[in-house]
PDB file of C-alpha atoms in Angstrom:
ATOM      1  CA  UNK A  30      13.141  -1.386  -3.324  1.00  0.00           C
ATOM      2  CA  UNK A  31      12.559   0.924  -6.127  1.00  0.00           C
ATOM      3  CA  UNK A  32       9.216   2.871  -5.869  1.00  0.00           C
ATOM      4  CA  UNK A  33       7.657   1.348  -9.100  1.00  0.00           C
ATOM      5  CA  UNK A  34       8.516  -2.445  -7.966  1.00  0.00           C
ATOM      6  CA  UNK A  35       7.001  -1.083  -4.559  1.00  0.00           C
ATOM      7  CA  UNK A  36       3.524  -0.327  -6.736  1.00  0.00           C
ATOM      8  CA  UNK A  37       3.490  -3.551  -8.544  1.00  0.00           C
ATOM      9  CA  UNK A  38       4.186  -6.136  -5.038  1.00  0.00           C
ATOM     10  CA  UNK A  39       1.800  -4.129  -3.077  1.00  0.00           C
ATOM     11  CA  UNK A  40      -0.744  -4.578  -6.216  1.00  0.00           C
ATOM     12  CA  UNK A  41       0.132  -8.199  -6.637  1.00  0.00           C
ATOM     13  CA  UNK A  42      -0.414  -8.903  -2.736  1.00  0.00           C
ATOM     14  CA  UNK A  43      -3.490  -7.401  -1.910  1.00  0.00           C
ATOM     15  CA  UNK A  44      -5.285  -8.010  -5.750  1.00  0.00           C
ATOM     16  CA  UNK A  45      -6.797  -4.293  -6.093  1.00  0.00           C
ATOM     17  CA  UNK A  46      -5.133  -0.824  -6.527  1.00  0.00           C
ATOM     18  CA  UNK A  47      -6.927   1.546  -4.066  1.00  0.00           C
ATOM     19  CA  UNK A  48      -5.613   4.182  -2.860  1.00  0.00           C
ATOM     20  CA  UNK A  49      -7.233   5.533   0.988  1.00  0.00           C
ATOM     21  CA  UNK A  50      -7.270   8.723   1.416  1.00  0.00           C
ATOM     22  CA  UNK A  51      -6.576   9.307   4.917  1.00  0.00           C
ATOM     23  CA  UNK A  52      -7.956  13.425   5.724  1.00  0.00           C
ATOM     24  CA  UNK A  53      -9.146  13.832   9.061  1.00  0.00           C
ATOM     25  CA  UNK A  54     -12.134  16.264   9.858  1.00  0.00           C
ATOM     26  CA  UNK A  55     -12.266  16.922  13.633  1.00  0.00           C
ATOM     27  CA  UNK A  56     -15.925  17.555  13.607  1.00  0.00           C
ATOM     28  CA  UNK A  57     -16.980  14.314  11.824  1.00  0.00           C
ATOM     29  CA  UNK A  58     -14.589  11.971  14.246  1.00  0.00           C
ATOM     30  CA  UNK A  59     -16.541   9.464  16.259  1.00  0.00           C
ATOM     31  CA  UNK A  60     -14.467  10.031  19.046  1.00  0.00           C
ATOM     32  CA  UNK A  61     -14.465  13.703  21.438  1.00  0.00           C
ATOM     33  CA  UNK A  62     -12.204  13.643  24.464  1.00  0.00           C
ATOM     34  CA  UNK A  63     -10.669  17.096  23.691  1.00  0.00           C
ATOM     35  CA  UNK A  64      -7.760  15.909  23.523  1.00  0.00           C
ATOM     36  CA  UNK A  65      -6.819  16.098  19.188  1.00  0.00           C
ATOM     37  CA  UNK A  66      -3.705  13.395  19.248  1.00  0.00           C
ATOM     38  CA  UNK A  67      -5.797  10.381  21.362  1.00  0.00           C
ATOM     39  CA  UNK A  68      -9.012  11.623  19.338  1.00  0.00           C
ATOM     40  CA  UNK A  69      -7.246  10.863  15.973  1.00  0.00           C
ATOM     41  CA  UNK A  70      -5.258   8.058  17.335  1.00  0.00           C
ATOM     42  CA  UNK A  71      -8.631   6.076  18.273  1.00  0.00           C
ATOM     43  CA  UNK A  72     -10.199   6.705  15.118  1.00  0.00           C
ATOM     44  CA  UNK A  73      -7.736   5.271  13.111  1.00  0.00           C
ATOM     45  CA  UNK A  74      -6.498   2.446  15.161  1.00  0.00           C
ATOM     46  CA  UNK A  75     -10.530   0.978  15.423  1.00  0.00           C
ATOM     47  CA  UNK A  76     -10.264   1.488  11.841  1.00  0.00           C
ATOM     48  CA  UNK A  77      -7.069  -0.099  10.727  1.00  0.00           C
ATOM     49  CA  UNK A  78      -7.854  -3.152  13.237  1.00  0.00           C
ATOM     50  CA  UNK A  79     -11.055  -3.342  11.770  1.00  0.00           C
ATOM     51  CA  UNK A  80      -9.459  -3.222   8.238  1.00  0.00           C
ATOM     52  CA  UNK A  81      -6.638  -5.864   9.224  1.00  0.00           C
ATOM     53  CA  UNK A  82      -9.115  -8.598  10.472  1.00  0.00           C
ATOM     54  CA  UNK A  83     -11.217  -7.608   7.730  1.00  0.00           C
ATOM     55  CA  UNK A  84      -8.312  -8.839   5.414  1.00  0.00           C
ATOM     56  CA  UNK A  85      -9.859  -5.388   3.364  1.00  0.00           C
ATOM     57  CA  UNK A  86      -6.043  -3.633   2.446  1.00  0.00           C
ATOM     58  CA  UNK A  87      -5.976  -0.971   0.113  1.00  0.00           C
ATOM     59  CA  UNK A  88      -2.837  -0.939  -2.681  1.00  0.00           C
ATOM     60  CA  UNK A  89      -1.736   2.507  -1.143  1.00  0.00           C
ATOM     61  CA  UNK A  90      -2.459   5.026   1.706  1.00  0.00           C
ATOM     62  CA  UNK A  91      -2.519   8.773   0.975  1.00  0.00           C
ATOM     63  CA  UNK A  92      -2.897  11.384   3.954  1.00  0.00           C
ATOM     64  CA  UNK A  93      -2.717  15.311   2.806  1.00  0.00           C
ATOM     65  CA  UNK A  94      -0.125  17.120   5.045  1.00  0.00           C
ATOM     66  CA  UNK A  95      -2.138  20.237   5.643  1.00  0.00           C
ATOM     67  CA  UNK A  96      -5.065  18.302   7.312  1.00  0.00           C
ATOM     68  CA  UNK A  97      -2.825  17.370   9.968  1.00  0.00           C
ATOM     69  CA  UNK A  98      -0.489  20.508  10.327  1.00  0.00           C
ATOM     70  CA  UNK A  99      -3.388  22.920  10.199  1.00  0.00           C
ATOM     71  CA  UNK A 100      -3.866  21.421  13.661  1.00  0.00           C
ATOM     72  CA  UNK A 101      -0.711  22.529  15.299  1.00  0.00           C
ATOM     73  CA  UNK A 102      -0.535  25.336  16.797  1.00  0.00           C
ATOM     74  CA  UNK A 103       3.175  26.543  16.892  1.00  0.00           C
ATOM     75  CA  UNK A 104       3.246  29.762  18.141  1.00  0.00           C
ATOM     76  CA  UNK A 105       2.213  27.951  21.556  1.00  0.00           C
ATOM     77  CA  UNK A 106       4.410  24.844  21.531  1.00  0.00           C
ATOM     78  CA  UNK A 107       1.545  22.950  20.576  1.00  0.00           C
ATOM     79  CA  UNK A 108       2.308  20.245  17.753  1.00  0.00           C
ATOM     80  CA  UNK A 109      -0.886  17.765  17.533  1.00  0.00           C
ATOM     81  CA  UNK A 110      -1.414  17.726  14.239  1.00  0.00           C
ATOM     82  CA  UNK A 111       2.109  16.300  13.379  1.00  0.00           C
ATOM     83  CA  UNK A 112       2.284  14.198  16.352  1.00  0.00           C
ATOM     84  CA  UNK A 113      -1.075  12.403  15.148  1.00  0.00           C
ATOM     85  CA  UNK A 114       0.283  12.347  11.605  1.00  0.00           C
ATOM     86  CA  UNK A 115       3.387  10.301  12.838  1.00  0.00           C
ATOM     87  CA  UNK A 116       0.967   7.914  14.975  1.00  0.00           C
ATOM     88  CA  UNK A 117      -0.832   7.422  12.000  1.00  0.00           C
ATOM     89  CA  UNK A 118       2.190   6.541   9.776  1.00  0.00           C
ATOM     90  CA  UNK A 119       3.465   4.310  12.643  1.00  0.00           C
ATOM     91  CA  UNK A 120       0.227   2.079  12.678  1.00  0.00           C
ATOM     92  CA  UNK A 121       0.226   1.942   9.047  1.00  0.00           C
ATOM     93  CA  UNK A 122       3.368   0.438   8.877  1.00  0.00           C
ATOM     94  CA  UNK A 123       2.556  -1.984  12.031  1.00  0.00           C
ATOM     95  CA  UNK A 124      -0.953  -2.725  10.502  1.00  0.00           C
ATOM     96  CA  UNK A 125       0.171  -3.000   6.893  1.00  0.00           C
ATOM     97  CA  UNK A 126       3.738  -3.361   5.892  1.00  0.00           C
ATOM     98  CA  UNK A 127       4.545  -3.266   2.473  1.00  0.00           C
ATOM     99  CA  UNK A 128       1.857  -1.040   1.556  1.00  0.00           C
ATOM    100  CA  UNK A 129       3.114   2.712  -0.130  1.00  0.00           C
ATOM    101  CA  UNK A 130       2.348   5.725   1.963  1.00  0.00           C
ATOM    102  CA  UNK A 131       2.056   8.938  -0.873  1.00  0.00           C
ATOM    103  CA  UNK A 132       2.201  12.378   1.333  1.00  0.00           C
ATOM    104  CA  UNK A 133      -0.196  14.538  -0.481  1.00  0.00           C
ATOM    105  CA  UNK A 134       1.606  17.868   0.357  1.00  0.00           C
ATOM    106  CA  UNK A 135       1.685  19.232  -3.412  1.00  0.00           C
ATOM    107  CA  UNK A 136       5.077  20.746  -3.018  1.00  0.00           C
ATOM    108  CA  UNK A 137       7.649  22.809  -5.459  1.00  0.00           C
ATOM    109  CA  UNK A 138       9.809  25.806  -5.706  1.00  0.00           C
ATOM    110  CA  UNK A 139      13.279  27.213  -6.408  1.00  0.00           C
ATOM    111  CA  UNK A 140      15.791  23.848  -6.473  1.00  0.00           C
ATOM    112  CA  UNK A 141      17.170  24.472  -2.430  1.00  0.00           C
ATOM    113  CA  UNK A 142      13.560  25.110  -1.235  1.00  0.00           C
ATOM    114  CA  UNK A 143      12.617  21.930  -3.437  1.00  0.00           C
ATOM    115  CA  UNK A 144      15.138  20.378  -1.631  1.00  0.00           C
ATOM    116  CA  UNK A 145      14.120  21.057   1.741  1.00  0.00           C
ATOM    117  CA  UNK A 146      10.343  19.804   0.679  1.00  0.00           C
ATOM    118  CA  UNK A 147      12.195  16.340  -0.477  1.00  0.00           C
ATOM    119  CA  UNK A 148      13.877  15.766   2.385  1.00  0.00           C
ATOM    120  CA  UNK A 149      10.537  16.791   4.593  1.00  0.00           C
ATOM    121  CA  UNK A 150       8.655  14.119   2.705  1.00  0.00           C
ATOM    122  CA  UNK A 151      10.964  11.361   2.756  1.00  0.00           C
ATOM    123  CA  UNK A 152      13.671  11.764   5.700  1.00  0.00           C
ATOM    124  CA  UNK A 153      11.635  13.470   8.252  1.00  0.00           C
ATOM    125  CA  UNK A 154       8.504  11.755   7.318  1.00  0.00           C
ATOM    126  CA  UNK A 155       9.637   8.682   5.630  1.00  0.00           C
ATOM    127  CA  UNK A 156       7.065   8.395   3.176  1.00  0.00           C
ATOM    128  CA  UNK A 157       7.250   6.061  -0.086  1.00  0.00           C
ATOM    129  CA  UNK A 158       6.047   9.100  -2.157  1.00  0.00           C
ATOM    130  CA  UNK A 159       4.916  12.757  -2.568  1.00  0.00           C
ATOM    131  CA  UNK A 160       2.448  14.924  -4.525  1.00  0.00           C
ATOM    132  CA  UNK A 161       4.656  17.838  -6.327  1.00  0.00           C
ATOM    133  CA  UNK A 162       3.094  20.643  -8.409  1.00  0.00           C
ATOM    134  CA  UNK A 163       5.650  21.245 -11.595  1.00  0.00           C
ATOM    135  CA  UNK A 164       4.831  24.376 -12.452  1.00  0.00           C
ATOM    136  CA  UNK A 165       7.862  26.242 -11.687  1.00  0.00           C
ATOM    137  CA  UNK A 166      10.016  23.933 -13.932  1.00  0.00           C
ATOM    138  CA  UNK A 167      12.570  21.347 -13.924  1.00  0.00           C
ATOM    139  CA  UNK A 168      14.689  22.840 -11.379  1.00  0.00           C
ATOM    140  CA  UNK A 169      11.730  22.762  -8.941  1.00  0.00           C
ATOM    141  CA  UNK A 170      11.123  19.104  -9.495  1.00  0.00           C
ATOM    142  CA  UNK A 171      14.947  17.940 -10.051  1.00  0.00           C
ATOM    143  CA  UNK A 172      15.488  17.634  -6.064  1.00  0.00           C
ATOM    144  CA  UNK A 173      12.401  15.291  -5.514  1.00  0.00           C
ATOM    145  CA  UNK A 174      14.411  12.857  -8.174  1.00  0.00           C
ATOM    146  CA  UNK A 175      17.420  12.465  -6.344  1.00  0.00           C
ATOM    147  CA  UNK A 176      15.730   9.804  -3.791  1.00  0.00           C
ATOM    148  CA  UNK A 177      16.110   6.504  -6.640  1.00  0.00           C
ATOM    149  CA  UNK A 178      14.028   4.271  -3.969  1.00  0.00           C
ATOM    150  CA  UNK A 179      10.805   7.162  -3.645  1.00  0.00           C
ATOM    151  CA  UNK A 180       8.423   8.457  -5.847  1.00  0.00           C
ATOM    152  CA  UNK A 181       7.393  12.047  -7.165  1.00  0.00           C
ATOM    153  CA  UNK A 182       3.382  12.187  -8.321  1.00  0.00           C
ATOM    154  CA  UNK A 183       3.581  15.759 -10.211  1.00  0.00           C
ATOM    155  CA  UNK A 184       0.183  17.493 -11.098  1.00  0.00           C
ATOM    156  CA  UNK A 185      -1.319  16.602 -14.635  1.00  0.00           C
ATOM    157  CA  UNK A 186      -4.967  17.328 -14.578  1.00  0.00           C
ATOM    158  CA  UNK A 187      -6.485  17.611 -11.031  1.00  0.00           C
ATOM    159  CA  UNK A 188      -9.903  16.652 -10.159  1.00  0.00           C
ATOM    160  CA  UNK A 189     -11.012  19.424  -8.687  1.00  0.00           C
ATOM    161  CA  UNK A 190     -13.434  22.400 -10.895  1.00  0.00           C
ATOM    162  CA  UNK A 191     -10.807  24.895 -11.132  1.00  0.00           C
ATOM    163  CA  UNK A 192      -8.659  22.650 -12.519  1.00  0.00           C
ATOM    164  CA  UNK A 193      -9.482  23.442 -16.285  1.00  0.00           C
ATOM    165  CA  UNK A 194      -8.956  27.483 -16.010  1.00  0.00           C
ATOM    166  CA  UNK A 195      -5.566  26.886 -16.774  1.00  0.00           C
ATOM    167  CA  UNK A 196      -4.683  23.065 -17.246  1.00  0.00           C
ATOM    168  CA  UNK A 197      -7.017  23.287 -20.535  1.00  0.00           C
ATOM    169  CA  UNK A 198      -5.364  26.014 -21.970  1.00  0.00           C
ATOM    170  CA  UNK A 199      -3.805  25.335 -25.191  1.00  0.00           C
ATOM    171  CA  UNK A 200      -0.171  25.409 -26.100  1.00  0.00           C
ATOM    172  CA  UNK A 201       1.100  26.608 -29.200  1.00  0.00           C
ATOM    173  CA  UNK A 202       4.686  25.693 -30.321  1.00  0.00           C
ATOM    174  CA  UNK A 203       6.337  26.536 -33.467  1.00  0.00           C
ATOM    175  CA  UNK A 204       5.097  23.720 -36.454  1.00  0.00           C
ATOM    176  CA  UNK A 205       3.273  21.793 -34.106  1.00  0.00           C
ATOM    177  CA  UNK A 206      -0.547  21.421 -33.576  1.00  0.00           C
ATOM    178  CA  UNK A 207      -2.065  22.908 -30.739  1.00  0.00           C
ATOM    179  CA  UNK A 208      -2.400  20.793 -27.578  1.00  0.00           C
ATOM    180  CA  UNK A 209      -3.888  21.432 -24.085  1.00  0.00           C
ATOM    181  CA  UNK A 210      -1.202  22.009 -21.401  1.00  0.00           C
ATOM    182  CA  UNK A 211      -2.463  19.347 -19.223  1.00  0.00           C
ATOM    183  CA  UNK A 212      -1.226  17.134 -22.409  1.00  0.00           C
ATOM    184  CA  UNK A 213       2.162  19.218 -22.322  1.00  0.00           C
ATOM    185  CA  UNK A 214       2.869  18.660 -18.647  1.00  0.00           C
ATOM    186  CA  UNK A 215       2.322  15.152 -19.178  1.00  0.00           C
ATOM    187  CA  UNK A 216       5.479  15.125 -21.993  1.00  0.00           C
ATOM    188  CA  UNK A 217       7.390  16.492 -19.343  1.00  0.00           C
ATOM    189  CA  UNK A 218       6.281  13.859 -16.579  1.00  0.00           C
ATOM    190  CA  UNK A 219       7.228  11.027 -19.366  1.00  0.00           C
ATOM    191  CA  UNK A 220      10.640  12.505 -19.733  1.00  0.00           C
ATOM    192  CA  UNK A 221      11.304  12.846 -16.284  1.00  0.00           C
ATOM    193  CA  UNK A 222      10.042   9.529 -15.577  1.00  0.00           C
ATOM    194  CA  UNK A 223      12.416   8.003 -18.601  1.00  0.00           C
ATOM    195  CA  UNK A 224      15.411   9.362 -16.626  1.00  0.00           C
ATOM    196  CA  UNK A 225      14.385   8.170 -12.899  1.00  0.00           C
ATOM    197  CA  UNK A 226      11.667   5.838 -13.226  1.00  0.00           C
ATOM    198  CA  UNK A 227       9.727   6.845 -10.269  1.00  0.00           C
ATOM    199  CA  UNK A 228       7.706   9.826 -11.300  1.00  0.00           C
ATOM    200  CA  UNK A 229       4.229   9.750 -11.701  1.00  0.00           C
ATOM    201  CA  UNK A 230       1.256  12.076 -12.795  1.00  0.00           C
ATOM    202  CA  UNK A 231      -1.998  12.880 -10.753  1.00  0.00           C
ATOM    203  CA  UNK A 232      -4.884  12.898 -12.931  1.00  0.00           C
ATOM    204  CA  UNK A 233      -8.201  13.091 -11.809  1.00  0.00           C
ATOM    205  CA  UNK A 234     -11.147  10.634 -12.123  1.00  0.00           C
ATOM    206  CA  UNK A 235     -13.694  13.737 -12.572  1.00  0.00           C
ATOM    207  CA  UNK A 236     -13.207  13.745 -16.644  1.00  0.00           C
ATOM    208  CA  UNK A 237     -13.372  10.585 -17.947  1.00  0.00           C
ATOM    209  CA  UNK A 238     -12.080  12.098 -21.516  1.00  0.00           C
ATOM    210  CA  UNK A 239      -9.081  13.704 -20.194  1.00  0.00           C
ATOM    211  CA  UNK A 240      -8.014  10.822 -17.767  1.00  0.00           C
ATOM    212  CA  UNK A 241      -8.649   8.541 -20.801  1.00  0.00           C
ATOM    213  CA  UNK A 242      -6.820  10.669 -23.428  1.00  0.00           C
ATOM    214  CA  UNK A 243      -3.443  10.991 -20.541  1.00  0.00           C
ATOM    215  CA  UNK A 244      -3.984   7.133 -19.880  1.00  0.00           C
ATOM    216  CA  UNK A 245      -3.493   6.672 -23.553  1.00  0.00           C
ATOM    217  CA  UNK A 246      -0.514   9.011 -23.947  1.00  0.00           C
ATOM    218  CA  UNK A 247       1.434   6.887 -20.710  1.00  0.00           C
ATOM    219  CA  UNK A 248       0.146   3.625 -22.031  1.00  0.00           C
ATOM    220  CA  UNK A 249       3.874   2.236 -22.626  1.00  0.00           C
ATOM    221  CA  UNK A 250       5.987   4.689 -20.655  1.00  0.00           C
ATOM    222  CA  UNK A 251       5.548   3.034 -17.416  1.00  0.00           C
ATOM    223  CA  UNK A 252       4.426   5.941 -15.243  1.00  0.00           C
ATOM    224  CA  UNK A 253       2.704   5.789 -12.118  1.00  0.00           C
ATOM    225  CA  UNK A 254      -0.973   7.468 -11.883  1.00  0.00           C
ATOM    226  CA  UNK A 255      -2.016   8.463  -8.928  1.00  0.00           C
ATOM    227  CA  UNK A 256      -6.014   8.835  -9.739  1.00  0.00           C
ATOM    228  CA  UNK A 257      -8.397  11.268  -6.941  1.00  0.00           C
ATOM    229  CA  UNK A 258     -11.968  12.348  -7.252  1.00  0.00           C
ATOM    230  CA  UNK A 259     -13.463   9.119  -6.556  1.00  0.00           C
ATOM    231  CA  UNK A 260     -15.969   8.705  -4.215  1.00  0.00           C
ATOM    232  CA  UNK A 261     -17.623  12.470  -2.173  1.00  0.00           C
ATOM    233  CA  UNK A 262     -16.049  14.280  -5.798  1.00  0.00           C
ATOM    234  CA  UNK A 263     -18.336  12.340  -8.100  1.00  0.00           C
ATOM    235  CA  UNK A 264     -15.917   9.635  -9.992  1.00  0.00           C
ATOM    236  CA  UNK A 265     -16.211   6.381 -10.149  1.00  0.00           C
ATOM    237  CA  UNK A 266     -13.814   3.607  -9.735  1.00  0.00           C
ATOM    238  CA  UNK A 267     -15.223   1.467 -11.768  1.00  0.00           C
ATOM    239  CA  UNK A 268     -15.434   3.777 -14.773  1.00  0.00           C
ATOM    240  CA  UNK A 269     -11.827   4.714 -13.951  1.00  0.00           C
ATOM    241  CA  UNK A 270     -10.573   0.789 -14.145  1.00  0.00           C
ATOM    242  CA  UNK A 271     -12.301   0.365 -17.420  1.00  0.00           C
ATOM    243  CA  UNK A 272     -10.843   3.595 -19.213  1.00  0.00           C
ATOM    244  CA  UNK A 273      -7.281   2.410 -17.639  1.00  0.00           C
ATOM    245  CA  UNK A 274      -7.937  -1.211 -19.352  1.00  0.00           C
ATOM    246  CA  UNK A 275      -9.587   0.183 -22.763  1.00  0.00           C
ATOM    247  CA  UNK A 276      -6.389   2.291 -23.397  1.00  0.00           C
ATOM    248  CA  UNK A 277      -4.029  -0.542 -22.439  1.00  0.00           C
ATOM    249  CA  UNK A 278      -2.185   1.290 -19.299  1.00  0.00           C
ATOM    250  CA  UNK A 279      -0.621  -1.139 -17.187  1.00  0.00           C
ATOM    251  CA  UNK A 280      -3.167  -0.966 -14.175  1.00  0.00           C
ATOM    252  CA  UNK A 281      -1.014  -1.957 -11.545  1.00  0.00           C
ATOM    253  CA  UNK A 282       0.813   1.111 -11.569  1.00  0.00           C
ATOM    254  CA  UNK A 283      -2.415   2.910 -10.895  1.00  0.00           C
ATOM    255  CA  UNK A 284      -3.852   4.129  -7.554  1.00  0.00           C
ATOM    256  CA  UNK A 285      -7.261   5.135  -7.493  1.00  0.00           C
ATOM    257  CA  UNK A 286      -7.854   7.311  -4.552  1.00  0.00           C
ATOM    258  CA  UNK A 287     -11.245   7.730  -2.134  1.00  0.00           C
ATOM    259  CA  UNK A 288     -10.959   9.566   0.990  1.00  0.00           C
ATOM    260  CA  UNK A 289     -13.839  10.967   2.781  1.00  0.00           C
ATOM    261  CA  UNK A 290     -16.072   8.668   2.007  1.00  0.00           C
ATOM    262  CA  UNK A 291     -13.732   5.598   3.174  1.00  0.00           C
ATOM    263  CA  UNK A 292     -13.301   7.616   6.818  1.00  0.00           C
ATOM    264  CA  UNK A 293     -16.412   9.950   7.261  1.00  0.00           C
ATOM    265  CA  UNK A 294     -18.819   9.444   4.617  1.00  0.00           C
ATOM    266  CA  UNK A 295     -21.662  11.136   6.990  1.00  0.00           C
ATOM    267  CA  UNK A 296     -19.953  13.968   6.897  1.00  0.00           C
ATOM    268  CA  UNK A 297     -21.980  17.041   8.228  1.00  0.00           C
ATOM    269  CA  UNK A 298     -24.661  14.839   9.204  1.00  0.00           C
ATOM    270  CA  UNK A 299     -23.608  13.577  12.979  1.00  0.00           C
ATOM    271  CA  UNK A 300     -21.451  10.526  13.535  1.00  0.00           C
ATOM    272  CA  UNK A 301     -24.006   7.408  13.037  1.00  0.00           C
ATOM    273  CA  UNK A 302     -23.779   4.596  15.404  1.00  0.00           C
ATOM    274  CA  UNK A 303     -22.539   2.283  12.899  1.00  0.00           C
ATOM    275  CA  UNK A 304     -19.937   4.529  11.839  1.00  0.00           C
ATOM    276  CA  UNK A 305     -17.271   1.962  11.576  1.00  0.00           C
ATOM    277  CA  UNK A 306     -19.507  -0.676   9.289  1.00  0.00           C
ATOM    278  CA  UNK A 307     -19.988   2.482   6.856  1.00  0.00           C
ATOM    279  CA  UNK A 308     -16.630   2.501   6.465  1.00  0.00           C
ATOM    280  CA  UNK A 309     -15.700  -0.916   5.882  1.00  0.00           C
ATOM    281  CA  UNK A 310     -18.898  -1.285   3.887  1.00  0.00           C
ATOM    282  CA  UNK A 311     -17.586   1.434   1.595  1.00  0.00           C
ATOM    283  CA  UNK A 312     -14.131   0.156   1.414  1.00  0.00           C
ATOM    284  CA  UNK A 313     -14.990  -3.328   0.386  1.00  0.00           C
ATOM    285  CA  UNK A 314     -16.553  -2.056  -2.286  1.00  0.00           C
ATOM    286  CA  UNK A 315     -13.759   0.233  -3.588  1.00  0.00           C
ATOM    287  CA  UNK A 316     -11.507  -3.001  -3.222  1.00  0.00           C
ATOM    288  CA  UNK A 317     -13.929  -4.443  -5.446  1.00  0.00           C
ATOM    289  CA  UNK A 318     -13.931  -2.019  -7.811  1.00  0.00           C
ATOM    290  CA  UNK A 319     -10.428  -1.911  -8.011  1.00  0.00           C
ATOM    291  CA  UNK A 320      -9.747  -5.334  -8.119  1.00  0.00           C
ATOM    292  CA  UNK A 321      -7.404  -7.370 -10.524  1.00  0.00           C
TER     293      UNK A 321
END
């Protein structure tokens, strides 16, 4: 199945287009036996079960590579991080088939190192999809195109502050108006995405004006957004669905993404006893948000 049918029957069957973030802090886990891999594993399996009887399934699940492999520890054999990572892709796909998997791992370099990322993401891992940041060029991003059935989210305009000190600068090409490069680098995604069909852009949900001025631009080119900064970063879903629908983007292509505050909103502040209705509390309501 081709990654963009893979968007639109996963939105179809479960009626929203959430996207759970799925970034593991140690220190805010419920759960303290020492041991990392059976720590993580409990977390998530109370909360998928949870999820699953709930009937409360997000469009897409995104977990960010170096949350997990900052765990191992290589240099003495010792691998938890990855090991949890592949438990939790396991239970994902036992808890909720059909439903895309993005790695957020925000890869890209020279075409053969590009390679190697490509084939990390979607042989060794088997993911649906991968974040990719384009900045080195079409060569860089070529290899993550060869897969027809995955897709490639490249980096538009990020959520995150220091995103404008150089996505906001404007371009200047002979007899043209000027134009931010966030704008630019979402030409580029469009042509990429006319020639494969499964590349998509990140844009964040932290400026409504940009995400609604990029929304705009993809309207009626069919590309996948992948949209963070909801939830702990400030945006809001809601807002987000609205913009999508005012400029006439085809919203079940979208994935609006939440993560800490679907898995640990207490954050800093000790594990609360009802850590798991927080969650699903909070979920529900990005479900509704995101709804169709």
């Amino acid at each position: 199945m081709r990654y963009q049918t893979l968007l639109k029957e996963s939105a179809k069957n479960t009626g929203n287009v959430a996207c759970m973030g799925l970034d593991p802090i140690l220190e805010s886990l419920p759960v303290s036996s020492g041991n990392l891999r059976t720590d993580l594993n409990s977390f998530f399996q109370q909360l998928f079960r949870r999820m699953n009887l709930a009937g409360l399934i997000p469009a897409a699940f995104k977990p960010n590579l170096g949350y997990y492999q900052s765990l191992d520890r290589p240099r003495d054999e010792d691998f938890s991080g990855s090991a949890a990572l592949a438990d939790v892709l396991d239970m994902l796909e036992s808890f909720f088939p059909g439903i895309p998997v993005i790695l957020d791992s925000k890869r890209g370099d020279i075409a053969r190192s590009s390679m190697n990322y490509a084939r990390e993401a979607f042989e060794a891992w088997q993911v649906d999809a991968v974040t990719v940041a384009p900045y080195m060029g079409s060569d860089s991003v070529e290899p993550f195109l060869r897969f027809p059935e995955k897709g490639a989210y490249l980096l538009n305009r990020t959520s995150n502050p220091g995103g404008k000190d150089l996505q906001n600068l404007l371009v200047v090409k002979e007899g043209e108006n000027s134009r931010p490069l966030y704008l630019e680098v979402a030409s580029q995604i469009a042509a990429y995405n006319q020639k494969s069909g499964s590349v998509g852009a990140v844009v964040g949900a932290t400026n409504l004006q940009e995400l609604e001025a990029i929304a705009a631009f993809y309207h009626d080119q069919a590309v996948p957004l992948l949209i963070p900064g909801v939830g702990n970063q400030g945006g809001s879903a809601g807002e987000v669905m609205t913009i999508l629908r005012r400029a006439g983007y085809p919203v079940e292509l979208a994935r609006i993404n939440s993560s800490s505050a679907l898995t640990h909103p207490w954050k800093n502040k000790g594990v609360p006893e009802d850590w798991l209705e927080l969650c699903i509390t909070n979920l529900h309501a990005l479900l509704e948000e995101t709804s169709l």
